[in-house]
Short mmCIF file of C-alpha atoms in Angstrom, two decimals:
data_model
loop_
_atom_site.label_atom_id
_atom_site.label_comp_id
_atom_site.label_asym_id
_atom_site.label_seq_id
_atom_site.Cartn_x
_atom_site.Cartn_y
_atom_site.Cartn_z
CA MET A 1 0.00 0.00 0.00
CA PRO A 2 1.30 3.51 -0.74
CA ASP A 3 2.37 5.57 2.17
CA GLY A 4 0.02 8.30 3.32
CA PRO A 5 1.04 11.96 3.38
CA ARG A 6 3.82 12.77 5.78
CA SER A 7 2.84 14.91 8.70
CA ALA A 8 4.70 18.18 9.13
CA PRO A 9 7.30 18.23 11.92
CA LYS A 10 6.05 19.68 15.18
CA PRO A 11 7.28 23.21 15.92
CA PRO A 12 10.16 23.10 18.42
CA ARG A 13 10.01 24.50 21.91
CA LEU A 14 13.56 25.86 21.83
CA PRO A 15 15.54 27.82 19.21
CA PRO A 16 17.93 25.84 16.97
CA PRO A 17 21.45 25.43 18.40
CA SER A 18 23.72 26.81 15.65
CA VAL A 19 24.61 30.47 15.18
CA PRO A 20 23.50 30.66 11.50
CA ALA A 21 20.18 28.96 12.23
CA ARG A 22 19.46 31.39 15.08
CA LEU A 23 20.35 34.36 12.89
CA SER A 24 18.11 33.06 10.10
CA LEU A 25 15.23 32.68 12.54
CA LEU A 26 15.79 36.19 13.90
CA ALA A 27 15.74 37.59 10.38
CA TRP A 28 12.48 35.85 9.57
CA ASP A 29 9.50 38.19 9.49
CA ASP A 30 6.11 36.57 9.07
CA THR A 31 4.66 39.77 7.60
CA ALA A 32 6.51 39.18 4.32
CA PRO A 33 7.25 36.04 2.26
CA GLU A 34 10.83 34.72 2.42
CA PRO A 35 12.16 37.83 4.22
CA GLY A 36 15.67 36.48 4.66
CA ASP A 37 15.97 35.41 1.03
CA THR A 38 17.91 38.52 0.00
CA PRO A 39 21.63 39.15 -0.56
CA GLY A 40 21.80 40.79 2.87
CA GLY A 41 20.06 37.83 4.50
CA HIS A 42 22.38 35.41 2.75
CA ARG A 43 25.43 37.32 4.00
CA LEU A 44 24.13 37.38 7.56
CA VAL A 45 23.59 33.62 7.66
CA ARG A 46 26.98 32.96 6.02
CA ALA A 47 28.71 35.28 8.51
CA GLY A 48 27.03 33.37 11.32
CA ALA A 49 28.32 30.07 9.94
CA LEU A 50 31.86 31.45 9.60
CA ALA A 51 31.76 32.78 13.18
CA ASP A 52 30.41 29.46 14.47
CA LEU A 53 33.23 27.54 12.80
CA ALA A 54 35.77 30.06 14.12
CA ARG A 55 34.54 29.84 17.70
CA ARG A 56 34.71 26.03 17.47
CA GLY A 57 38.34 26.32 16.35
CA LEU A 58 37.65 24.73 12.94
CA LEU A 59 38.46 27.90 11.01
CA THR A 60 41.41 30.00 12.09
CA ASP A 61 42.73 33.38 11.01
CA ALA A 62 46.02 33.45 9.10
CA ASP A 63 46.83 37.07 8.26
CA GLY A 64 43.20 37.77 7.43
CA ILE A 65 42.64 34.50 5.54
CA ALA A 66 39.98 32.04 6.72
CA THR A 67 42.02 28.87 7.14
CA PRO A 68 40.76 25.36 8.03
CA ALA A 69 42.36 23.97 11.18
CA ASP A 70 42.49 20.49 9.62
CA LEU A 71 41.09 18.54 6.70
CA ASP A 72 38.74 16.04 8.31
CA THR A 73 37.03 17.29 11.50
CA ARG A 74 33.23 17.50 11.26
CA THR A 75 30.63 19.33 13.36
CA GLY A 76 27.65 17.07 12.60
CA ASP A 77 25.74 20.13 11.34
CA ILE A 78 25.03 19.87 7.61
CA ALA A 79 25.21 23.62 6.91
CA LEU A 80 28.42 24.12 8.88
CA ASP A 81 30.09 21.04 7.42
CA GLY A 82 29.07 22.08 3.92
CA LEU A 83 30.76 25.46 4.38
CA LEU A 84 33.80 23.86 5.96
CA ASP A 85 34.16 21.56 2.93
CA LEU A 86 33.78 24.54 0.59
CA VAL A 87 36.56 26.46 2.33
CA ARG A 88 38.82 23.41 2.37
CA GLU A 89 38.33 22.75 -1.34
CA SER A 90 38.65 26.37 -2.52
CA PRO A 91 41.57 28.75 -3.00
CA PRO A 92 42.34 30.87 0.09
CA HIS A 93 40.02 33.83 0.64
CA ARG A 94 39.65 36.54 3.23
CA TRP A 95 36.79 36.34 5.71
CA ARG A 96 34.97 39.23 4.07
CA THR A 97 35.06 37.44 0.72
CA TRP A 98 33.59 34.29 2.26
CA VAL A 99 30.72 36.32 3.71
CA ARG A 100 29.38 36.86 0.20
CA LEU A 101 30.95 34.10 -1.95
CA TYR A 102 28.19 31.59 -2.81
CA ALA A 103 26.46 32.66 0.40
CA ARG A 104 23.11 31.37 -0.81
CA VAL A 105 24.42 27.80 -0.55
CA THR A 106 24.68 28.18 3.22
CA TYR A 107 21.40 30.09 3.41
CA ASP A 108 19.53 27.31 1.58
CA ALA A 109 21.09 24.61 3.79
CA VAL A 110 20.06 26.46 6.96
CA ARG A 111 16.55 27.05 5.62
CA GLU A 112 16.18 23.33 4.99
CA GLN A 113 17.39 22.63 8.52
CA LEU A 114 14.81 25.02 9.95
CA THR A 115 12.10 23.40 7.83
CA ALA A 116 13.08 19.87 8.87
CA GLY A 117 13.18 20.98 12.50
CA GLY A 118 9.70 22.51 12.38
CA CYS A 119 10.74 26.16 12.66
CA LEU A 120 9.63 26.87 9.08
CA ARG A 121 6.86 25.36 7.01
CA ALA A 122 7.11 24.84 3.25
CA GLU A 123 3.88 25.72 1.43
CA LYS A 124 3.25 24.94 -2.23
CA ARG A 125 1.95 27.83 -4.29
CA ARG A 126 1.54 28.77 -7.93
CA VAL A 127 3.07 31.92 -9.39
CA LEU A 128 0.57 33.70 -11.67
CA GLY A 129 -1.69 30.74 -11.03
CA VAL A 130 0.45 28.56 -13.29
CA PHE A 131 4.06 27.99 -12.22
CA PRO A 132 4.57 25.77 -9.16
CA SER A 133 6.58 27.32 -6.36
CA VAL A 134 7.39 26.68 -2.70
CA GLU A 135 7.19 29.42 -0.09
CA HIS A 136 8.56 29.04 3.41
CA VAL A 137 6.66 30.57 6.31
CA LEU A 138 7.39 30.84 10.01
CA ALA A 139 5.91 27.87 11.89
CA CYS A 140 7.13 28.71 15.40
CA PRO A 141 6.40 32.40 16.08
CA GLY A 142 6.60 31.85 19.83
CA VAL A 143 10.12 30.44 19.58
CA ALA A 144 11.16 33.25 17.24
CA ARG A 145 9.78 35.89 19.63
CA ALA A 146 11.55 34.28 22.59
CA LEU A 147 14.84 34.24 20.67
CA ALA A 148 14.41 37.91 19.75
CA GLU A 149 13.72 38.81 23.38
CA GLU A 150 16.76 36.81 24.51
CA THR A 151 18.96 38.58 21.95
CA ARG A 152 17.69 42.03 22.97
CA HIS A 153 18.45 41.11 26.57
CA VAL A 154 22.02 40.18 25.60
CA LEU A 155 22.46 43.54 23.88
CA ASP A 156 20.73 45.78 26.41
CA GLY A 157 20.25 43.74 29.57
CA PRO A 158 22.05 44.06 32.89
CA VAL A 159 23.98 40.78 32.65
CA PRO A 160 27.75 41.47 32.47
CA CYS A 161 29.29 40.66 29.10
CA ALA A 162 31.58 38.10 30.71
CA ALA A 163 28.51 36.14 31.89
CA VAL A 164 26.94 35.88 28.41
CA PRO A 165 27.44 32.51 26.65
CA GLU A 166 29.79 32.87 23.70
CA ARG A 167 27.28 31.61 21.14
CA ASP A 168 24.63 34.08 22.30
CA ALA A 169 27.15 36.91 22.15
CA VAL A 170 28.08 36.04 18.56
CA VAL A 171 24.41 35.91 17.54
CA ALA A 172 23.71 39.26 19.18
CA VAL A 173 26.61 41.21 17.66
CA LEU A 174 25.95 39.92 14.12
CA ALA A 175 22.22 40.54 14.42
CA GLU A 176 22.96 44.09 15.58
CA ALA A 177 25.38 44.59 12.66
CA ALA A 178 22.58 43.58 10.29
CA ARG A 179 20.23 46.02 12.03
CA LEU A 180 17.50 43.42 12.33
CA ARG A 181 14.26 45.17 13.18
CA VAL A 182 13.31 42.57 15.82
CA LEU A 183 16.07 44.05 18.01
CA GLY A 184 14.27 47.38 18.16
CA VAL A 185 15.94 50.71 18.75
CA SER A 186 18.20 51.04 21.76
CA GLY A 187 17.31 53.73 24.26
CA ASP A 188 21.03 54.40 24.63
CA PRO A 189 22.86 53.83 21.32
CA VAL A 190 26.24 54.72 22.83
CA GLU A 191 25.84 52.13 25.55
CA ARG A 192 24.70 49.51 23.02
CA ARG A 193 27.81 50.13 20.90
CA ARG A 194 29.95 49.77 24.01
CA ARG A 195 28.10 46.58 24.84
CA VAL A 196 28.65 45.18 21.34
CA GLU A 197 32.40 45.74 21.68
CA GLY A 198 32.39 43.96 25.02
CA LEU A 199 30.48 41.01 23.58
CA THR A 200 32.80 40.87 20.57
CA ALA A 201 35.82 40.51 22.84
CA LEU A 202 34.34 37.49 24.66
CA GLY A 203 35.84 34.76 22.49
CA ALA A 204 39.48 35.68 23.09
CA ALA A 205 39.92 33.01 25.77
CA SER A 206 38.64 30.07 23.69
CA ALA A 207 39.88 31.29 20.27
CA PRO A 208 42.45 34.11 20.47
CA GLY A 209 41.74 35.40 16.96
CA LEU A 210 37.96 35.31 17.27
CA PRO A 211 37.37 38.96 18.33
CA GLY A 212 39.23 40.25 15.27
CA VAL A 213 37.39 37.81 12.99
CA LEU A 214 34.07 38.84 14.50
CA ARG A 215 34.79 42.55 13.99
CA GLY A 216 35.51 41.88 10.33
CA LEU A 217 32.32 39.84 9.96
CA ARG A 218 30.32 42.62 11.61
CA GLU A 219 31.65 45.11 9.08
CA ALA A 220 30.87 42.77 6.17
CA VAL A 221 27.33 42.14 7.39
CA GLY A 222 26.68 45.84 7.94
CA ALA A 223 27.90 46.82 4.46
CA ARG A 224 25.25 47.71 1.90
CA PRO A 225 26.84 47.20 -1.55
CA ALA A 226 25.11 48.84 -4.50
CA HIS A 227 25.09 45.56 -6.37
CA GLU A 228 26.09 41.95 -5.88
CA ALA A 229 28.80 40.28 -7.92
CA ALA A 230 27.46 37.45 -10.08
CA PRO A 231 28.81 34.51 -8.03
CA ALA A 232 28.27 36.15 -4.64
CA ASP A 233 25.10 34.31 -3.71
CA GLY A 234 25.64 31.33 -5.92
#
């Protein structure tokens, strides 16, 4: 007998664990279709993946070049491992170049992860009533709101920077660099900038080059190029 239709995965109760998946979820806005599916959204997710690999010690900085620490270590995360393989198999590039180079590959992998995990839901539609298409919509608004609140608390809350988990600090500083609207407007912009610098410096103990890498990724995410190079988002 043929199998019946597969039931959609249940929405999760907690945000996804990886930095790029959390950034993708933060960027998702259920008032517009596929809000993160833009060059800026692709760069944000790619920057998150690069930062995640750097904080895990799998990518290191060699005079501004993103350099694999070895040729065979895996994270078990499909999106992160896919990027790690891409860096290993490609000519050397600076971190800023990797933020945009074929960034859509990482974005698509993270989107599929979020869909498989129940954070997003894939809905079939027809463009102009004729051409089949798939649109992804937010399936866990409560989890997304909780993550946004947690990230705002990291940026503006009273907890000392040193007490913030490294992953949460990385998510917060990259989300702020992208000026995601879910973070709102700080009541004290000067203090928020000071806070961002403090959060950026957190990773020095675990990965000495991480603060410098993270500053470069922040700049790349915050940039607004007039146009995208042809291969930038693959």
